[in-house]
mmCIF file of C-alpha atoms and ligand atoms in Angstrom:
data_model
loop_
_atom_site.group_PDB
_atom_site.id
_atom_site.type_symbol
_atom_site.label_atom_id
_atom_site.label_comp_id
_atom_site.label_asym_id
_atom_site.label_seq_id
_atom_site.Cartn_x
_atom_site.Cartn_y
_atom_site.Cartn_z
ATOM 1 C CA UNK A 9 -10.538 -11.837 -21.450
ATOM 2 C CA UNK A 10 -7.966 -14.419 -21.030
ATOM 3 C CA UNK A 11 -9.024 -18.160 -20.609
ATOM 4 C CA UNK A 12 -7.334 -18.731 -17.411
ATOM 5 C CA UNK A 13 -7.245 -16.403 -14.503
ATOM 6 C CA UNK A 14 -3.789 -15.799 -13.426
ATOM 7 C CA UNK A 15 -5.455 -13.624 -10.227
ATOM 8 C CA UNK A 16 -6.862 -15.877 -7.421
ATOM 9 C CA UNK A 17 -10.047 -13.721 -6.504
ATOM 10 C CA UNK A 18 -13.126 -11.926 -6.746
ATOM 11 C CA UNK A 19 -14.339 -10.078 -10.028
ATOM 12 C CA UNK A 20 -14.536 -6.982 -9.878
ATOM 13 C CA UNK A 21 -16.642 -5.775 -12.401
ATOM 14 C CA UNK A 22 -16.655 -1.728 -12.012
ATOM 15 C CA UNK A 23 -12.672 -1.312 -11.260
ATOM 16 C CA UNK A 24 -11.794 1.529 -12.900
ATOM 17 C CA UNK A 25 -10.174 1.304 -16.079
ATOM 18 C CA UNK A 26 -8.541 3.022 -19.127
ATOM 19 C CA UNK A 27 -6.587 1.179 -21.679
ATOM 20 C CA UNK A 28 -3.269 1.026 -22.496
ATOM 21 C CA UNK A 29 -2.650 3.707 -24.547
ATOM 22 C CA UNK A 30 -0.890 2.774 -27.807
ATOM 23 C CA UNK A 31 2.077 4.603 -27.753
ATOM 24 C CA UNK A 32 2.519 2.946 -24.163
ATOM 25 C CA UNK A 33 5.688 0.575 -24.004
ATOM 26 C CA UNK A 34 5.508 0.641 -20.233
ATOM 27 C CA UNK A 35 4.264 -2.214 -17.776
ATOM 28 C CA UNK A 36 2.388 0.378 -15.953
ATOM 29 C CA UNK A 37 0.233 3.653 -17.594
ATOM 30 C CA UNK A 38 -0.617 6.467 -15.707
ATOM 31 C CA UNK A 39 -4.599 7.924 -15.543
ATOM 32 C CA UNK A 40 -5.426 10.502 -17.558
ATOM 33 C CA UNK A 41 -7.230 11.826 -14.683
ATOM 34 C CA UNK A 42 -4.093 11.930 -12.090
ATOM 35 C CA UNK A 43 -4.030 13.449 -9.924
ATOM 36 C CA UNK A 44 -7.495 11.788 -8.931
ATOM 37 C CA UNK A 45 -7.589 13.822 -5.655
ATOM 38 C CA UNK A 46 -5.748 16.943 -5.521
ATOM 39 C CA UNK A 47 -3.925 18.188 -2.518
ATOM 40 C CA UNK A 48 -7.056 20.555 -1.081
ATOM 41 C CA UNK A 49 -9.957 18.236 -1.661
ATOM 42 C CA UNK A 50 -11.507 18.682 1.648
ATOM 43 C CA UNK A 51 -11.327 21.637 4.115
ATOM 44 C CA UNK A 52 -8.655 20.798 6.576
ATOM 45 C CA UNK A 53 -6.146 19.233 4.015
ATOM 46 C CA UNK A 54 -2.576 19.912 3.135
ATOM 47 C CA UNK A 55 -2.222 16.897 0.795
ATOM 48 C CA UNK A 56 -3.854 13.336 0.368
ATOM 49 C CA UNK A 57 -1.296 11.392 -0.636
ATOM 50 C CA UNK A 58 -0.507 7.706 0.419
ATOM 51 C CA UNK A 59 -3.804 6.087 1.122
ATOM 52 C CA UNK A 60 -6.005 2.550 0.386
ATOM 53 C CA UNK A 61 -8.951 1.785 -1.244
ATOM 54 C CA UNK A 62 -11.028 -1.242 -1.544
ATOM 55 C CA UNK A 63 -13.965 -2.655 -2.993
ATOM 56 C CA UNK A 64 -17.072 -1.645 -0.716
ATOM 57 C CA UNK A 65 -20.787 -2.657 -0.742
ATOM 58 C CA UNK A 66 -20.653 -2.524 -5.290
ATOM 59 C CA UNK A 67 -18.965 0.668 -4.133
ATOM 60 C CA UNK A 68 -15.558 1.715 -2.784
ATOM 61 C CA UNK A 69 -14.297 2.906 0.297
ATOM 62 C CA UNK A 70 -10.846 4.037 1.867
ATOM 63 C CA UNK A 71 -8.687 5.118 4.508
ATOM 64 C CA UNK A 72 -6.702 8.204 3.594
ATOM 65 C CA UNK A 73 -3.577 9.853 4.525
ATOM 66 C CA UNK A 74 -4.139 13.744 4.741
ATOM 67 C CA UNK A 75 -1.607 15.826 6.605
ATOM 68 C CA UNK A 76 -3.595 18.994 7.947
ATOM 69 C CA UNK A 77 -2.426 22.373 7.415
ATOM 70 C CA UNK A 78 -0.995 22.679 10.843
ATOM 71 C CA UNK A 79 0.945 19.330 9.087
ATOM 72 C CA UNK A 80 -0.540 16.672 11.092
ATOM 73 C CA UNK A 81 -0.490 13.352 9.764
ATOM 74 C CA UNK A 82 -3.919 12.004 9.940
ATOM 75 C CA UNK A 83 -6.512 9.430 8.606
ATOM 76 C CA UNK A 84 -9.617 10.197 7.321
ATOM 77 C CA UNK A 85 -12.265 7.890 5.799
ATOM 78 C CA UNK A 86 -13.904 8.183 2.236
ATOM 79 C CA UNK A 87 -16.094 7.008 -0.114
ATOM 80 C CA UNK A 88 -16.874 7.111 -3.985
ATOM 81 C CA UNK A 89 -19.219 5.445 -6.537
ATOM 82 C CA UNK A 90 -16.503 4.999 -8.715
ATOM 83 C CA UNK A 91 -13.121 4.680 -7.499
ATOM 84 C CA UNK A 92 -11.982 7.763 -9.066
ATOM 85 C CA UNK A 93 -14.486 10.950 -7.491
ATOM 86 C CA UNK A 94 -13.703 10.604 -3.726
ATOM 87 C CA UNK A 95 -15.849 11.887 -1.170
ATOM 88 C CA UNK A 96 -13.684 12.445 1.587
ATOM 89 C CA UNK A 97 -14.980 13.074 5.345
ATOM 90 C CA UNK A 98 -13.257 16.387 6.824
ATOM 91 C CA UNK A 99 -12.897 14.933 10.505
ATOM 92 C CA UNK A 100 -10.219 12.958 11.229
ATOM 93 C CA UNK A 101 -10.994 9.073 12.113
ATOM 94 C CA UNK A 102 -11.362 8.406 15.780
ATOM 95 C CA UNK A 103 -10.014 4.909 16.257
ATOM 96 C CA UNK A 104 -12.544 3.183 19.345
ATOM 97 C CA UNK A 105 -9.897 1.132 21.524
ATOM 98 C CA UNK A 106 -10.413 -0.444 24.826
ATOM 99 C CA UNK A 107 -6.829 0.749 25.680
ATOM 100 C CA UNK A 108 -6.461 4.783 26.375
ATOM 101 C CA UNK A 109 -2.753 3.844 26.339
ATOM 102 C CA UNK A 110 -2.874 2.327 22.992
ATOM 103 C CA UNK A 111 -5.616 4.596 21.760
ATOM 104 C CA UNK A 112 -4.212 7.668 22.457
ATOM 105 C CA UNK A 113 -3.713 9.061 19.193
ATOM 106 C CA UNK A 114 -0.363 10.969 18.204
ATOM 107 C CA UNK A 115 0.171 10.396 14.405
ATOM 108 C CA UNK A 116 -1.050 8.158 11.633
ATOM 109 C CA UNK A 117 0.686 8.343 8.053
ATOM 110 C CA UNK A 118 0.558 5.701 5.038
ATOM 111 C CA UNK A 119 -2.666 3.341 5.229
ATOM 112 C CA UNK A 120 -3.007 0.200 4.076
ATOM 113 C CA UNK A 121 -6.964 -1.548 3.887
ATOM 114 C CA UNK A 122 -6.981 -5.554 3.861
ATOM 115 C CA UNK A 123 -10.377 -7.224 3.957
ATOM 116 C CA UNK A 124 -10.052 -10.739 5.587
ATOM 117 C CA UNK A 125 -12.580 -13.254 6.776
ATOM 118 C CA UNK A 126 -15.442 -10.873 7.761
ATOM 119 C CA UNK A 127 -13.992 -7.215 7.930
ATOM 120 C CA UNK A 128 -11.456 -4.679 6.464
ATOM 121 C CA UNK A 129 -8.229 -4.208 8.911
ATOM 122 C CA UNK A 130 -6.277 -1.260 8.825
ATOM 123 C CA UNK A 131 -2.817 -0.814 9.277
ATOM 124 C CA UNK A 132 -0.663 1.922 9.278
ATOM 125 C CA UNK A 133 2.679 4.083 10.341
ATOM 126 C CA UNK A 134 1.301 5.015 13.817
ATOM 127 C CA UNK A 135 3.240 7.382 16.569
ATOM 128 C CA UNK A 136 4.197 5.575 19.398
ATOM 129 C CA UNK A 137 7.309 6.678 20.919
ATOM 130 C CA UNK A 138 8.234 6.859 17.507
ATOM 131 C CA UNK A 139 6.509 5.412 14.291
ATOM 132 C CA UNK A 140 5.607 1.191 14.501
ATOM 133 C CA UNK A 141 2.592 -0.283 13.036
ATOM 134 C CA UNK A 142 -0.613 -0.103 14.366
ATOM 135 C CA UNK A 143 -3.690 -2.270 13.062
ATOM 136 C CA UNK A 144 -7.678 -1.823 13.313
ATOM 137 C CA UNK A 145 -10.324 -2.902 11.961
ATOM 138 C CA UNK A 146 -13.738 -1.543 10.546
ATOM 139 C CA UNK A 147 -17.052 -3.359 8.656
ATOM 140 C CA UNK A 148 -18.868 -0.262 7.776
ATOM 141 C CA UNK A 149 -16.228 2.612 6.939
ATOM 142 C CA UNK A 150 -18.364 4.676 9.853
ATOM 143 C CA UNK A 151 -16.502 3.007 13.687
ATOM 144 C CA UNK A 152 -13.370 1.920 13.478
ATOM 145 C CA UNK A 153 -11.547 -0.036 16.077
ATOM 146 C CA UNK A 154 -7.927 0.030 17.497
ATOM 147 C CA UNK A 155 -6.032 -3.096 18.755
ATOM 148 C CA UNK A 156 -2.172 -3.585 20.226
ATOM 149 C CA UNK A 157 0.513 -2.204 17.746
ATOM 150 C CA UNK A 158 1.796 -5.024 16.143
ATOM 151 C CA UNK A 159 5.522 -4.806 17.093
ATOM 152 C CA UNK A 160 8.229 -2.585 18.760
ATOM 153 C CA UNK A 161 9.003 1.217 17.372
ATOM 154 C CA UNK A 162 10.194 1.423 14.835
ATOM 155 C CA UNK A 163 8.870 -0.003 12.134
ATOM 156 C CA UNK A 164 6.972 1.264 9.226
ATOM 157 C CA UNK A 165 4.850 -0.238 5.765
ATOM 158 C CA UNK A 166 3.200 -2.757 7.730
ATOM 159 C CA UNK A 167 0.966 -4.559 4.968
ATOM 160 C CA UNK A 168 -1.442 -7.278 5.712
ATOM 161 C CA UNK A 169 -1.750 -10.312 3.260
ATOM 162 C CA UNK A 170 -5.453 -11.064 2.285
ATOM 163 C CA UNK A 171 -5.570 -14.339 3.834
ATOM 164 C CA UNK A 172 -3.870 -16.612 6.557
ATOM 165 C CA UNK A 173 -1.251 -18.655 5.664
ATOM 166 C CA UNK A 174 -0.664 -21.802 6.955
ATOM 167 C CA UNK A 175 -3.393 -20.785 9.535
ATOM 168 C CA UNK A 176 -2.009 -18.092 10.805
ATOM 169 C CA UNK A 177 -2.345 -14.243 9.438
ATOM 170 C CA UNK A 178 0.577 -12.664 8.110
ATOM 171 C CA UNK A 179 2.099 -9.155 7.368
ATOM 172 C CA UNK A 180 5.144 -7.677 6.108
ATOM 173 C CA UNK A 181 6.788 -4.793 7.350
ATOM 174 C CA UNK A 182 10.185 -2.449 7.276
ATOM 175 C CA UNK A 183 11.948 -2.170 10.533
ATOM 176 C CA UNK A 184 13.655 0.933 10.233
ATOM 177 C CA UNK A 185 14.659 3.907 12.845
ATOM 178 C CA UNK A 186 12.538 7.453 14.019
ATOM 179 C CA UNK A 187 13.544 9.691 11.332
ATOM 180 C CA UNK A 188 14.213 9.413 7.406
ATOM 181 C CA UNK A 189 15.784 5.818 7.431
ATOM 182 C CA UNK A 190 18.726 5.678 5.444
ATOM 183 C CA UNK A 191 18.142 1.598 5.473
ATOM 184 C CA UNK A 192 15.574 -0.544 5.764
ATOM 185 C CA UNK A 193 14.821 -4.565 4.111
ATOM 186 C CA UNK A 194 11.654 -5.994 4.109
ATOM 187 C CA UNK A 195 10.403 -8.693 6.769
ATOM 188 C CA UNK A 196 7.504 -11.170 7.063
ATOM 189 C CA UNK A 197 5.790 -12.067 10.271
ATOM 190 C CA UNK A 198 2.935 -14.398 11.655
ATOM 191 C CA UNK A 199 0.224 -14.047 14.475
ATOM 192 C CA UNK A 200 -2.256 -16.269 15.755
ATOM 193 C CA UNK A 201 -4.627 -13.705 17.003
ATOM 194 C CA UNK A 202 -3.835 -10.198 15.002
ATOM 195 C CA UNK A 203 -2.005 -8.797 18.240
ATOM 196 C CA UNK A 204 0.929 -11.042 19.087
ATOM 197 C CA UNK A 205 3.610 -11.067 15.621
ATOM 198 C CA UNK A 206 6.380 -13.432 15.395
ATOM 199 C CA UNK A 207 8.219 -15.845 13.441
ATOM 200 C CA UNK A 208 9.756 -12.983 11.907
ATOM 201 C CA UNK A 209 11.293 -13.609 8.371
ATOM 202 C CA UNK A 210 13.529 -11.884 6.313
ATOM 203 C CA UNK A 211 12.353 -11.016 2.531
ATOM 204 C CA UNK A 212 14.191 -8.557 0.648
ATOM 205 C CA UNK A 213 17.133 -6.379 0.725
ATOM 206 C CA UNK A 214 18.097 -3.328 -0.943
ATOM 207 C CA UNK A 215 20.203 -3.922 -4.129
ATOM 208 C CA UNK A 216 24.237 -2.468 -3.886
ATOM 209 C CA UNK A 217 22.932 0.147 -6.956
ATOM 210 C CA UNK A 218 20.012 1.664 -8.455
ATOM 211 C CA UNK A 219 16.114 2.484 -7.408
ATOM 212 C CA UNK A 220 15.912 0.155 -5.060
ATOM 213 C CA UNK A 221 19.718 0.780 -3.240
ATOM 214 C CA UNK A 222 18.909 2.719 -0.177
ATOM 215 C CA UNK A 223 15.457 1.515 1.412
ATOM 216 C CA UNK A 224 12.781 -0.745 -0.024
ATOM 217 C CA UNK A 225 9.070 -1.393 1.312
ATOM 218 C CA UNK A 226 5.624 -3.432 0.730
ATOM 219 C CA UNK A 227 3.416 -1.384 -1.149
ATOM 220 C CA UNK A 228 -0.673 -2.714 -2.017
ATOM 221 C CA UNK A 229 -1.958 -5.558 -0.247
ATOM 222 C CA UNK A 230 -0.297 -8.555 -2.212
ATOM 223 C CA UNK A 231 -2.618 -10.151 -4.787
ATOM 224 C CA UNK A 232 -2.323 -13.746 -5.092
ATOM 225 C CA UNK A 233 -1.855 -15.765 -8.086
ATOM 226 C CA UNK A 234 -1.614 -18.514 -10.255
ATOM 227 C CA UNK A 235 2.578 -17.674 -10.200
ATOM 228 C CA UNK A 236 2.764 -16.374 -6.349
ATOM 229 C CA UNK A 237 1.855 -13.250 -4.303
ATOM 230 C CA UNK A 238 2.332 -10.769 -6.819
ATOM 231 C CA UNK A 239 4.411 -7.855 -4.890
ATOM 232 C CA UNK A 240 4.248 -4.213 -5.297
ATOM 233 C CA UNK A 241 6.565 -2.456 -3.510
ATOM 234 C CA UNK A 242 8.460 0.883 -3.035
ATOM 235 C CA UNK A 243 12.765 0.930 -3.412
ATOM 236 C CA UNK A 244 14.418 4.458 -2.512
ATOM 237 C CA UNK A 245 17.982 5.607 -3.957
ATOM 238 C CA UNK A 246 19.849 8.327 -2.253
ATOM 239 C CA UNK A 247 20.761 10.929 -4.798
ATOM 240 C CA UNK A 248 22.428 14.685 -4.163
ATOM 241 C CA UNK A 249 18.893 16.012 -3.913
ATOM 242 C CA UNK A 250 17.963 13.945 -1.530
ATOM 243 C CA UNK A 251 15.811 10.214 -1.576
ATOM 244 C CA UNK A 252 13.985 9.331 -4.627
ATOM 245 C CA UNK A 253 10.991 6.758 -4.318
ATOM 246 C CA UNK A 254 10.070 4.436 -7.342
ATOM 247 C CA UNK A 255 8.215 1.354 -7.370
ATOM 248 C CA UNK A 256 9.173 -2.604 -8.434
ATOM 249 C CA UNK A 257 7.332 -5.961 -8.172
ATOM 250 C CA UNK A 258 8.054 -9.310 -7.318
ATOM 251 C CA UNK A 259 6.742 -12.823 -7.208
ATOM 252 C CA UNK A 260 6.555 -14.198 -3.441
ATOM 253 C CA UNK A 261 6.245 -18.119 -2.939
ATOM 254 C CA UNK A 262 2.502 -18.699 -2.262
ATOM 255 C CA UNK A 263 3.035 -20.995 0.985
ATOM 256 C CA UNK A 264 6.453 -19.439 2.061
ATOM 257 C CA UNK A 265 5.848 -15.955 1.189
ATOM 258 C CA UNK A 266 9.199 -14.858 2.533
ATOM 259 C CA UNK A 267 10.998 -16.794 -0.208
ATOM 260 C CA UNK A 268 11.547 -14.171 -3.149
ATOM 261 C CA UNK A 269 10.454 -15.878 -6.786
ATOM 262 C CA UNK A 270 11.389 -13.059 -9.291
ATOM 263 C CA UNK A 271 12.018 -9.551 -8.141
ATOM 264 C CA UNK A 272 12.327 -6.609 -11.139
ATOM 265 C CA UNK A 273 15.278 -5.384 -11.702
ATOM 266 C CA UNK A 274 14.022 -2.054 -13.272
ATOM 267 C CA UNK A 275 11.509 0.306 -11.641
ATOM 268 C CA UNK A 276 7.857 -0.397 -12.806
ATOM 269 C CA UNK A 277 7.328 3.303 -11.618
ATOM 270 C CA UNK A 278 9.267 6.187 -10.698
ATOM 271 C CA UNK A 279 8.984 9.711 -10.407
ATOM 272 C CA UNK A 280 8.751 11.187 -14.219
ATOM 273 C CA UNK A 281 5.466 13.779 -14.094
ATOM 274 C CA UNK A 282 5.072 17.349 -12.812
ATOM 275 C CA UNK A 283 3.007 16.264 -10.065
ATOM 276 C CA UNK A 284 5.207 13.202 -8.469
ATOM 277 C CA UNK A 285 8.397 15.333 -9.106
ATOM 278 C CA UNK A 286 7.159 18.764 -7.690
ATOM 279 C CA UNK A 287 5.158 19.275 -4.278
ATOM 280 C CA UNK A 288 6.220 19.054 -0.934
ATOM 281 C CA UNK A 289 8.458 15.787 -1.056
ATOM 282 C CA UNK A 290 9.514 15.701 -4.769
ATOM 283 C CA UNK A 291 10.368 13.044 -6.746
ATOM 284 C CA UNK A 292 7.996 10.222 -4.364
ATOM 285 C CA UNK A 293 5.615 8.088 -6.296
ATOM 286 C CA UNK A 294 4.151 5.244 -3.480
ATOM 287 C CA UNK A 295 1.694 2.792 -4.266
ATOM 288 C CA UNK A 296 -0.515 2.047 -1.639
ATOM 289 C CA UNK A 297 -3.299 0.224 -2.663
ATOM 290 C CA UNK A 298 -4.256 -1.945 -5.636
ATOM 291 C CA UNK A 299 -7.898 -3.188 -7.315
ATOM 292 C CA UNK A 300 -8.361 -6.035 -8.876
ATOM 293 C CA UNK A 301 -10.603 -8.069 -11.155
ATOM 294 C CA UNK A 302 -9.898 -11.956 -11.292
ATOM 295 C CA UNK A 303 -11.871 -12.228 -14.312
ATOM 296 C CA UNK A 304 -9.812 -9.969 -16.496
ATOM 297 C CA UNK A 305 -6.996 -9.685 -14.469
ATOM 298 C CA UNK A 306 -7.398 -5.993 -14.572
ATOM 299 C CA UNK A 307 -5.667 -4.079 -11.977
ATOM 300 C CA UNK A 308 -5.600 -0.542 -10.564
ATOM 301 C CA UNK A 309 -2.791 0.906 -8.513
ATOM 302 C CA UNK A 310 -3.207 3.775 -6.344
ATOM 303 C CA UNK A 311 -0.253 5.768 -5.281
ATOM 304 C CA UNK A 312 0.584 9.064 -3.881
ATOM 305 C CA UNK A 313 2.953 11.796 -5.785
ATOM 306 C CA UNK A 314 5.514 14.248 -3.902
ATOM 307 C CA UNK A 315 3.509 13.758 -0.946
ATOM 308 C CA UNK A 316 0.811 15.682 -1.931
ATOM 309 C CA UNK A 317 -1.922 14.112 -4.225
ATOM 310 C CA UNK A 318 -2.915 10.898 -4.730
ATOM 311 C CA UNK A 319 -2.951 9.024 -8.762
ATOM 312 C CA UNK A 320 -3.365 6.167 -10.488
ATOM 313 C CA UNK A 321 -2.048 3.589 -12.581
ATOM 314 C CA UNK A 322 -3.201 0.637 -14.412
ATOM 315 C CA UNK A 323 -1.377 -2.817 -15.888
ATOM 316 C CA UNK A 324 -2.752 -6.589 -15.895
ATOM 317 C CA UNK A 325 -1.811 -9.569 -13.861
ATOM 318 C CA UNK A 326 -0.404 -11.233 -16.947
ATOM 319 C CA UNK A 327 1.550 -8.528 -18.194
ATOM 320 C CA UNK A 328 3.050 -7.868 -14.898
ATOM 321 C CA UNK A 329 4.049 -10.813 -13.938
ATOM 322 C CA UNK A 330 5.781 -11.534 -18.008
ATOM 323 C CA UNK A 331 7.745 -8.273 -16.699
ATOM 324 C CA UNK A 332 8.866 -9.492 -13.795
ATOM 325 C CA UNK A 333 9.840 -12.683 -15.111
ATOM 326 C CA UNK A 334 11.511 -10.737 -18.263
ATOM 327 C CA UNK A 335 13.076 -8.260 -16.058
ATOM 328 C CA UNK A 336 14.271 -9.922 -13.040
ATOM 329 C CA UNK A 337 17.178 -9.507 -11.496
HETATM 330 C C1 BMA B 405 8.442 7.977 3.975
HETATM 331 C C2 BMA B 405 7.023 8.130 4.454
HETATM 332 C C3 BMA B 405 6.105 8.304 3.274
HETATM 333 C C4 BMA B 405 6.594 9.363 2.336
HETATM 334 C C5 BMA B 405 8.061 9.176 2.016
HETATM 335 C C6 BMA B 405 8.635 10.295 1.177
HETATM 336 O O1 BMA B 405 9.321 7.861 5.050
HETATM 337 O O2 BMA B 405 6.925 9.256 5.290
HETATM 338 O O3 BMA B 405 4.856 8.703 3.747
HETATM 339 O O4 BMA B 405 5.861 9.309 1.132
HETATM 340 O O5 BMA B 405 8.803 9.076 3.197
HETATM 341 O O6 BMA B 405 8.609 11.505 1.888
#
């Protein structure tokens, strides 16, 4: 355990864990266990790829992305005593919304859980004329409730950070167009009041080569620290078979989190195992969610591989952030 905590937070006593294996020279290692929840884990699933997890009541909870086998996009809640054995209900989650506009349900993909003040919101890739962001909230993992989408279509990886800043909250999201964006930077923006977003921000671009060169978006709920929001995020490169999605970090500035600190100039992820390079997108790995204990500085990445299962991988605060800072670009 390191004297000072580099992660601004809560301990997190039963995150799951496995070491670094020796012959490890990477910033991030993989779980022996991946993939933690394989493609037909309930009834009515396709794939569970893409989804969020937090810390709930000692216990964890989550919002999960599984496409149905008529290859709906949908989100379903789940629980576990662990982190790792999911227990995943087979109904889809019915979002309450005083709206039947907004309400009306037509697609949900890539979830992202943020707990702030007094409850977890959810955000997430939601079809509304075409895919923006829309954001919820639930205490208990059983009701969930629906507010306004929180911009124009279309926009996508809409990921809350864990606190307001400068008194307001604040998200990040891509912009991008309503089919496989060939583009797409990264953008900050504020609200007052969780419905009305502004004071848009620009973060991060793509890069003119490399894993990062054709699209790049927020990944886990940033994690703030000692050295700035610590940043996981996806970058896509355009290859003859089609996209390829990695992941990076970066260091945001803890007041100004628009302003970029460090960003990695090599992957900290990409596609390299059977199950992120074969299934029905091959060659995806996207981090969605992250655990964290302040304590130890312990944290556990959750991602989804080909679009079709969802893994893990662990690193710590302080050897993330050395990467970055060795690695930048
Ligand atoms: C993106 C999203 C993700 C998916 C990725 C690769 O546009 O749809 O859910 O993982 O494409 O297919």
């Amino acid at each position: 355990m390191s004297q000072k905590q580099t992660i601004i937070g809560n301990a997190l006593p039963n995150i799951p864990w496995e070491p670094k294996p020796q012959q490890c020279s990477d910033v991030l290692w993989r779980s022996e266990m991946n993939p933690i929840i394989q493609r037909d884990l309930i009834p009515c699933s396709n794939s569970i790829f893409n989804s969020a997890v937090v810390p709930f009541g000692g216990e964890f909870a989550g919002v999960f992305r599984c496409d149905d086998k008529g290859r709906s996009m949908r989100l379903h809640r789940g629980v576990s005593k662990d982190g790792i054995h999911w227990n995943i209900n087979n109904d889809p989650i019915s979002f309450i919304c005083d709206d039947e506009e907004i309400g009306k349900f037509v697609y949900g993909y890539d979830p992202r859980v943020c707990w702030i003040d007094d409850r977890y919101y959810v955000t997430w890739c939601n079809g509304y004329h075409g895919p923006t962001i829309g954001v919820g909230y639930t205490y208990d993992f059983k009701e969930f409730y629906q507010l306004e989408n929180a911009y124009l279509p279309f926009n996508r990886n809409g990921v809350l950070f864990p606190r307001r800043i400068n008194g307001k909250y604040a998200m990040l999201s891509r912009p991008s167009d309503n089919g496989h964006t060939p583009f797409g930077d990264i953008f900050y923006s504020e609200s007052l009041d969780m419905c009305h977003w502004g004071c848009h921000r620009h973060v991060m671009s793509t890069t003119s080569e490399g894993w990062q060169s054709t699209k790049v978006g927020a990944g886990p709920i940033p994690i703030e620290t000692t050295e700035g929001w610590l940043l996981i995020y996806h970058g896509v490169l355009t290859s003859c078979n089609g996209y390829v999605y990695s992941a990076g970090a970066a260091l945001l500035d803890i007041d100004r989190p628009w302003k970029v600190l460090y960003r990695t100039y090599p992957y900290i992820i990409s596609p390299q195992k059977i199950y992120e390079c074969v299934g029905d997108v091959p060659n995806v790995v996207f981090p969605c969610a992250a655990l964290h204990d302040a304590p130890t500085g312990r944290i556990a990445i959750y991602y989804g591989a080909a679009d079709t299962v969802t893994c893990m991988a662990y690193t710590t605060a302080d050897e993330l952030i050395a990467f970055i800072k060795d690695n930048r670009m």
